Amino acid sequence: MANERHTLTALVDNEAGVLARVVGLFSGRGYNIESLTVGEVDPAERTSRITVVTSGPPAVIEQIEAQLKRLVPVHAVTNWTFATDGVEREMALVKVAGSDRSAAKQMAAKLGARVLDDRGQATVFELTDAPANIGSFIEAMRPLGLCDVSRTGVAAISRDPG
Amino acid sequence: MSQSDTLTAQAKPETVSLTGAEIVVRALKDQGVTHIFGYPGGAVLPIYDALFADNGITHVLVRHEQGATHAAEGYARSTGKPGVVLVTSGPGATNAVTGMTDALMDSIPLVVLTGQVATHLIGTDAFQEADTVGITRACTKHNWLVRDANDLSRTLHEAFQIATTGRPGPVVIDIPKDVQFKTGEYLTPEQVRHRTFRPKTEPEAASILRAVEMMAAAKRPIFYTGGGLINSGPQASAALRELAALTGFPVTSTLMGLGAFPASSPQWLGMLGMHGTYEANHAMHDCDLMICLGARFDDRVTGRIDKFSPGSKKIHLDIDASQINKVVRVDLGIVADAGKAIAEMVKLWKAKDKKADAAALKDWWAQIDRWRARRSLAYEASDALIKPQYAIDRLYALTRGRDVYITTEVGQHQMWAAQRFKFEEPNRWMTSGGLGTMGYGLPAAVGVQMAHRDALVIDIAGEASVQMTMQEMSTAVQYNLPIKIFILNNEYMGMVRQWQQLLHGGRYSHSYSEALPDFVKMAEAFGCLGLRASKPSELDAKIQEMIDSPKAVLFDCRVDATENCYPMIPSGAAHNEMILSALSDASVSDEGKMLV
Ligand SMILES: Cc1ncc(C[n+]2csc(CCOP(=O)(O)OP(=O)(O)O)c2C)c(N)n1
Ligand SMILES: [Mg+2]
């Protein structure tokens, strides 16, 4: 079966070791992690959201979801990829060097990135977009002097109020 | 309060202040704990002090922490209560890891308390420091490091809740030594409830209805039952018996589920899987409806997956949602407690006045009888040598009618015991299924006998396995536990030798049990009775002597060294490709050799 790319978000108790449990589940059972982000969502409730982008055949994705739900500090797991009601974003910092960086700046403007720093021998662009668009942006910068990339990983959330 | 709501939001109830160590003992007692299996050390001395001051709990001093975990497993599986273990930090905790993993694989509820170095020393490579929660994260259902005495009682109560509800499993509570000394507030079990942990146990009515309809329509059905029925409690076995009686369907079981259905029933096909009966495996292969109740399609059961029961519809009942569609895609998944769900099926079958397809079932049973006629458990008898199968048969015959509990080690003897010892009730059969841990049986027998003082508790053992934990004989002697260790001594790691013979060209690499101890003298050195039988003619009298002895007994039963355990589905083969007699190298694919 063909691999599919899915974004899973888990609402977890913000307690010691919870990230290790989630990561250990992936490494222990041989699942893929393409990107991982963690952040507190509610300090009063002490909950965090862990967003994992993974890929695998549908049956494996289904197992990952079920295995995640089995962890005691995991309250809920959502799989956004098939749901039309989820949105996901990633932020990337992309560094381009070279004596003439005007082509890179033009391309960046066209693709919606902004110049974050341009004071030295390199220009740092910032782009917040869907992960696939971030990938395209990086590819576009490659022939134009790309020298470094830092990506945050994906943050995802549902659109409905509940 | 990082884990749960204490039900104290509005009215603050009365609480008492105790030291951490006192909180541990009080919480255990409030949880109904009567026995703990443990071994002391520096990091748990305050808890041992609290146990010294309080005689409400029987502490069983083992000889190795692995023994404590297996004893607790045996205790748990034979009583339905959680097993409790207390060990020190560092080596105490690491020695307990095998038993935790064993309990995780076989879904046995264990609460393991480990000492830890004082909180200010954590992370400094202090004496006997180990990252216990890190090490045990992958081999527990959940674990905690408790840094504040005020969190201790809540964590302990939550630990019991998590270990025993939903799919049972082992949990670890790591308690630094300073936390054991400090005082904290004690909350009772009633004041604590985990914030989110609520396993689903009630079946959905629609699923039960669909299951009952599928069963009524089936022409070649089979109940494939497992350890979940034992974990669910005796009412699950009772419900299964009723459902089987109502439908007339054949029943098979995994290694872990033996006893849930009576072996004396004409509907019993015997165990299935790698060393299961011909009729059970063929019925699994050819059925048109497989009703899996509390089992998990383990590779030892399914054989080759792409040839597994190709023509059947499948129902899978499991309390753990992640088991459904994990290995085999099923047509109907039911996430619920086995006892509740089967009872609902019984109710609905009766209420809807369902009838099984009698004509189809008659043909199905006729087919099953043809498979049975192959007599797949038959073996060649001998007057000169004790055949291991014969030894099990005699052990069974001579212990009939008694209050018997059987534990095993791992290997051929385990499979012969599973094939031949007939269990009529649940909780009578303790074996290491998922992990296959040699050394499980002897300490497990200690745990079983601790809970059932007057029962006849027998560890059916191999001479290699028993050497892994034989120091627990000393524990048995200390607590006057008359366990019987019945060794099928074939002078080989028989199961390894069998695989080497069948799959590795007879190259017996390091599988001969050389330099064996004299087991009779060893028994005497421990203060047990040592017995030996080498000829079939003397076996019965010696077994009787073992049964009659009020002492712990080590029985060295010298059996045919090169007997193989059949039938067998070689790795990589399907249920209908069983080997009934000696097989040659050529019959196992290279792909099959890759599988364990
Ligand atoms: C702790 C552990 N180590 C290794 C194994 C692999 N293993 C499985 S069966 C077996 C041989 C067991 O020999 P014995 O106890 O004499 O039993 P027999 O097969 O001869 O009945 C071995 C080494 C295991 N299951 N457990
Ligand atoms: Mg042996």
PDB file of C-alpha atoms in Angstrom, chain A:
ATOM      1  CA  MET A   1       0.000   0.000   0.000  1.00  0.00           C
ATOM      2  CA  ALA A   2       1.227   3.453  -0.842  1.00  0.00           C
ATOM      3  CA  ASN A   3       2.543   5.731   1.846  1.00  0.00           C
ATOM      4  CA  GLU A   4       0.401   8.641   2.891  1.00  0.00           C
ATOM      5  CA  ARG A   5       1.471  11.728   4.750  1.00  0.00           C
ATOM      6  CA  HIS A   6      -0.599  12.531   7.811  1.00  0.00           C
ATOM      7  CA  THR A   7      -0.558  15.192  10.492  1.00  0.00           C
ATOM      8  CA  LEU A   8      -1.531  13.852  13.889  1.00  0.00           C
ATOM      9  CA  THR A   9      -2.104  16.080  16.870  1.00  0.00           C
ATOM     10  CA  ALA A  10      -2.272  14.787  20.403  1.00  0.00           C
ATOM     11  CA  LEU A  11      -3.606  16.757  23.336  1.00  0.00           C
ATOM     12  CA  VAL A  12      -1.536  15.599  26.294  1.00  0.00           C
ATOM     13  CA  ASP A  13      -1.018  16.255  29.980  1.00  0.00           C
ATOM     14  CA  ASN A  14       1.947  18.547  30.282  1.00  0.00           C
ATOM     15  CA  GLU A  15       3.867  16.276  32.643  1.00  0.00           C
ATOM     16  CA  ALA A  16       7.426  15.019  32.888  1.00  0.00           C
ATOM     17  CA  GLY A  17       8.299  12.468  30.252  1.00  0.00           C
ATOM     18  CA  VAL A  18       5.246  12.859  28.053  1.00  0.00           C
ATOM     19  CA  LEU A  19       7.275  13.829  24.977  1.00  0.00           C
ATOM     20  CA  ALA A  20       9.641  10.898  25.604  1.00  0.00           C
ATOM     21  CA  ARG A  21       6.620   8.573  25.691  1.00  0.00           C
ATOM     22  CA  VAL A  22       5.360   9.824  22.350  1.00  0.00           C
ATOM     23  CA  VAL A  23       8.767   9.809  20.679  1.00  0.00           C
ATOM     24  CA  GLY A  24       9.576   6.417  22.227  1.00  0.00           C
ATOM     25  CA  LEU A  25       6.377   5.009  20.762  1.00  0.00           C
ATOM     26  CA  PHE A  26       7.457   6.075  17.280  1.00  0.00           C
ATOM     27  CA  SER A  27      11.029   4.806  17.598  1.00  0.00           C
ATOM     28  CA  GLY A  28      10.060   1.621  19.437  1.00  0.00           C
ATOM     29  CA  ARG A  29       7.495   0.564  16.872  1.00  0.00           C
ATOM     30  CA  GLY A  30       9.429   1.776  13.847  1.00  0.00           C
ATOM     31  CA  TYR A  31       7.117   4.587  12.790  1.00  0.00           C
ATOM     32  CA  ASN A  32       8.329   7.643  10.886  1.00  0.00           C
ATOM     33  CA  ILE A  33       8.554  11.140  12.289  1.00  0.00           C
ATOM     34  CA  GLU A  34       8.900  13.787   9.592  1.00  0.00           C
ATOM     35  CA  SER A  35       8.267  16.711  11.870  1.00  0.00           C
ATOM     36  CA  LEU A  36       7.440  17.204  15.520  1.00  0.00           C
ATOM     37  CA  THR A  37       6.263  20.265  17.405  1.00  0.00           C
ATOM     38  CA  VAL A  38       5.262  20.654  21.016  1.00  0.00           C
ATOM     39  CA  GLY A  39       3.772  23.576  22.834  1.00  0.00           C
ATOM     40  CA  GLU A  40       1.683  24.257  25.886  1.00  0.00           C
ATOM     41  CA  VAL A  41      -1.901  25.118  25.020  1.00  0.00           C
ATOM     42  CA  ASP A  42      -3.474  25.723  28.408  1.00  0.00           C
ATOM     43  CA  PRO A  43      -1.328  26.484  31.436  1.00  0.00           C
ATOM     44  CA  ALA A  44      -4.315  26.257  33.792  1.00  0.00           C
ATOM     45  CA  GLU A  45      -5.297  22.816  32.508  1.00  0.00           C
ATOM     46  CA  ARG A  46      -1.610  21.884  32.111  1.00  0.00           C
ATOM     47  CA  THR A  47      -2.134  20.519  28.644  1.00  0.00           C
ATOM     48  CA  SER A  48       0.141  20.599  25.629  1.00  0.00           C
ATOM     49  CA  ARG A  49      -0.362  19.827  21.990  1.00  0.00           C
ATOM     50  CA  ILE A  50       2.076  17.558  20.207  1.00  0.00           C
ATOM     51  CA  THR A  51       1.887  17.728  16.430  1.00  0.00           C
ATOM     52  CA  VAL A  52       3.559  14.933  14.498  1.00  0.00           C
ATOM     53  CA  VAL A  53       3.828  14.697  10.751  1.00  0.00           C
ATOM     54  CA  THR A  54       4.284  11.078   9.783  1.00  0.00           C
ATOM     55  CA  SER A  55       4.030   8.947   6.712  1.00  0.00           C
ATOM     56  CA  GLY A  56       3.116   5.343   6.155  1.00  0.00           C
ATOM     57  CA  PRO A  57       0.504   3.059   4.652  1.00  0.00           C
ATOM     58  CA  PRO A  58      -3.065   3.723   5.888  1.00  0.00           C
ATOM     59  CA  ALA A  59      -3.028   0.681   8.193  1.00  0.00           C
ATOM     60  CA  VAL A  60       0.130   1.923   9.883  1.00  0.00           C
ATOM     61  CA  ILE A  61      -1.278   5.412  10.325  1.00  0.00           C
ATOM     62  CA  GLU A  62      -4.355   3.842  11.903  1.00  0.00           C
ATOM     63  CA  GLN A  63      -2.079   1.892  14.297  1.00  0.00           C
ATOM     64  CA  ILE A  64      -0.111   5.006  15.210  1.00  0.00           C
ATOM     65  CA  GLU A  65      -3.332   6.788  16.083  1.00  0.00           C
ATOM     66  CA  ALA A  66      -4.537   3.840  18.183  1.00  0.00           C
ATOM     67  CA  GLN A  67      -1.201   3.427  19.919  1.00  0.00           C
ATOM     68  CA  LEU A  68      -1.052   7.136  20.741  1.00  0.00           C
ATOM     69  CA  LYS A  69      -4.515   6.983  22.276  1.00  0.00           C
ATOM     70  CA  ARG A  70      -3.317   4.144  24.500  1.00  0.00           C
ATOM     71  CA  LEU A  71      -0.766   6.347  26.286  1.00  0.00           C
ATOM     72  CA  VAL A  72      -2.128   7.328  29.675  1.00  0.00           C
ATOM     73  CA  PRO A  73      -1.366  11.111  29.460  1.00  0.00           C
ATOM     74  CA  VAL A  74      -2.856  11.419  25.955  1.00  0.00           C
ATOM     75  CA  HIS A  75      -6.382  12.850  26.087  1.00  0.00           C
ATOM     76  CA  ALA A  76      -7.268  12.960  22.424  1.00  0.00           C
ATOM     77  CA  VAL A  77      -5.698  12.353  19.049  1.00  0.00           C
ATOM     78  CA  THR A  78      -6.756  13.943  15.805  1.00  0.00           C
ATOM     79  CA  ASN A  79      -5.724  13.065  12.301  1.00  0.00           C
ATOM     80  CA  TRP A  80      -6.026  16.174  10.157  1.00  0.00           C
ATOM     81  CA  THR A  81      -4.991  14.929   6.803  1.00  0.00           C
ATOM     82  CA  PHE A  82      -8.316  13.555   5.711  1.00  0.00           C
ATOM     83  CA  ALA A  83     -10.332  16.105   7.635  1.00  0.00           C
ATOM     84  CA  THR A  84     -11.184  19.176   5.630  1.00  0.00           C
ATOM     85  CA  ASP A  85     -11.677  21.077   8.846  1.00  0.00           C
ATOM     86  CA  GLY A  86      -8.079  21.276   9.968  1.00  0.00           C
ATOM     87  CA  VAL A  87      -5.413  23.794   9.101  1.00  0.00           C
ATOM     88  CA  GLU A  88      -1.672  23.401   9.361  1.00  0.00           C
ATOM     89  CA  ARG A  89       1.229  25.823   9.110  1.00  0.00           C
ATOM     90  CA  GLU A  90       4.961  25.746   9.388  1.00  0.00           C
ATOM     91  CA  MET A  91       7.528  28.507   9.663  1.00  0.00           C
ATOM     92  CA  ALA A  92      10.963  28.406   8.084  1.00  0.00           C
ATOM     93  CA  LEU A  93      14.040  30.624   8.220  1.00  0.00           C
ATOM     94  CA  VAL A  94      16.017  30.354   4.997  1.00  0.00           C
ATOM     95  CA  LYS A  95      19.485  31.808   4.561  1.00  0.00           C
ATOM     96  CA  VAL A  96      20.869  32.819   1.174  1.00  0.00           C
ATOM     97  CA  ALA A  97      24.431  34.032   0.602  1.00  0.00           C
ATOM     98  CA  GLY A  98      26.285  35.469  -2.375  1.00  0.00           C
ATOM     99  CA  SER A  99      27.385  38.849  -3.703  1.00  0.00           C
ATOM    100  CA  ASP A 100      24.174  39.430  -5.615  1.00  0.00           C
ATOM    101  CA  ARG A 101      21.060  38.341  -3.733  1.00  0.00           C
ATOM    102  CA  SER A 102      18.561  40.369  -5.708  1.00  0.00           C
ATOM    103  CA  ALA A 103      17.231  37.359  -7.643  1.00  0.00           C
ATOM    104  CA  ALA A 104      16.626  35.548  -4.391  1.00  0.00           C
ATOM    105  CA  LYS A 105      14.828  38.561  -2.958  1.00  0.00           C
ATOM    106  CA  GLN A 106      12.611  38.866  -6.026  1.00  0.00           C
ATOM    107  CA  MET A 107      11.713  35.185  -5.892  1.00  0.00           C
ATOM    108  CA  ALA A 108      11.085  35.407  -2.153  1.00  0.00           C
ATOM    109  CA  ALA A 109       8.736  38.329  -2.573  1.00  0.00           C
ATOM    110  CA  LYS A 110       6.853  36.396  -5.235  1.00  0.00           C
ATOM    111  CA  LEU A 111       6.479  33.362  -2.949  1.00  0.00           C
ATOM    112  CA  GLY A 112       5.349  35.363   0.045  1.00  0.00           C
ATOM    113  CA  ALA A 113       8.507  35.242   2.167  1.00  0.00           C
ATOM    114  CA  ARG A 114       9.785  38.340   3.879  1.00  0.00           C
ATOM    115  CA  VAL A 115      13.292  39.532   4.597  1.00  0.00           C
ATOM    116  CA  LEU A 116      14.008  39.057   8.286  1.00  0.00           C
ATOM    117  CA  ASP A 117      17.666  40.068   8.276  1.00  0.00           C
ATOM    118  CA  ASP A 118      19.804  41.579   5.550  1.00  0.00           C
ATOM    119  CA  ARG A 119      22.605  43.279   7.453  1.00  0.00           C
ATOM    120  CA  GLY A 120      25.521  40.930   6.754  1.00  0.00           C
ATOM    121  CA  GLN A 121      26.891  38.758   3.990  1.00  0.00           C
ATOM    122  CA  ALA A 122      23.678  36.786   3.831  1.00  0.00           C
ATOM    123  CA  THR A 123      19.940  37.371   3.745  1.00  0.00           C
ATOM    124  CA  VAL A 124      17.586  35.521   6.072  1.00  0.00           C
ATOM    125  CA  PHE A 125      14.028  35.036   4.781  1.00  0.00           C
ATOM    126  CA  GLU A 126      11.056  34.096   6.864  1.00  0.00           C
ATOM    127  CA  LEU A 127       8.147  32.152   5.428  1.00  0.00           C
ATOM    128  CA  THR A 128       5.046  30.837   7.166  1.00  0.00           C
ATOM    129  CA  ASP A 129       3.035  28.542   4.941  1.00  0.00           C
ATOM    130  CA  ALA A 130       1.789  25.032   4.330  1.00  0.00           C
ATOM    131  CA  PRO A 131       4.674  22.572   4.690  1.00  0.00           C
ATOM    132  CA  ALA A 132       4.634  21.707   0.981  1.00  0.00           C
ATOM    133  CA  ASN A 133       4.991  25.395   0.039  1.00  0.00           C
ATOM    134  CA  ILE A 134       7.909  25.733   2.413  1.00  0.00           C
ATOM    135  CA  GLY A 135       9.515  22.854   0.562  1.00  0.00           C
ATOM    136  CA  SER A 136       8.944  24.570  -2.789  1.00  0.00           C
ATOM    137  CA  PHE A 137      10.391  27.806  -1.461  1.00  0.00           C
ATOM    138  CA  ILE A 138      13.550  26.042  -0.316  1.00  0.00           C
ATOM    139  CA  GLU A 139      13.909  24.382  -3.699  1.00  0.00           C
ATOM    140  CA  ALA A 140      13.473  27.754  -5.396  1.00  0.00           C
ATOM    141  CA  MET A 141      16.238  29.245  -3.243  1.00  0.00           C
ATOM    142  CA  ARG A 142      18.648  26.371  -3.869  1.00  0.00           C
ATOM    143  CA  PRO A 143      20.086  27.684  -7.167  1.00  0.00           C
ATOM    144  CA  LEU A 144      20.001  31.241  -5.845  1.00  0.00           C
ATOM    145  CA  GLY A 145      22.586  30.840  -3.059  1.00  0.00           C
ATOM    146  CA  LEU A 146      20.774  28.829  -0.401  1.00  0.00           C
ATOM    147  CA  CYS A 147      23.131  28.043   2.465  1.00  0.00           C
ATOM    148  CA  ASP A 148      21.040  27.109   5.512  1.00  0.00           C
ATOM    149  CA  VAL A 149      17.498  26.280   6.573  1.00  0.00           C
ATOM    150  CA  SER A 150      15.742  26.088   9.926  1.00  0.00           C
ATOM    151  CA  ARG A 151      12.145  24.780  10.004  1.00  0.00           C
ATOM    152  CA  THR A 152       9.879  24.804  13.047  1.00  0.00           C
ATOM    153  CA  GLY A 153       7.864  21.739  12.207  1.00  0.00           C
ATOM    154  CA  VAL A 154       4.132  21.780  11.715  1.00  0.00           C
ATOM    155  CA  ALA A 155       1.518  23.290  13.995  1.00  0.00           C
ATOM    156  CA  ALA A 156      -2.024  22.118  13.305  1.00  0.00           C
ATOM    157  CA  ILE A 157      -5.451  22.968  14.663  1.00  0.00           C
ATOM    158  CA  SER A 158      -9.074  22.324  13.830  1.00  0.00           C
ATOM    159  CA  ARG A 159     -11.318  25.030  12.428  1.00  0.00           C
ATOM    160  CA  ASP A 160     -14.469  24.215  14.318  1.00  0.00           C
ATOM    161  CA  PRO A 161     -14.992  25.949  17.646  1.00  0.00           C
ATOM    162  CA  GLY A 162     -15.216  22.719  19.735  1.00  0.00           C
TER     163      GLY A 162
END
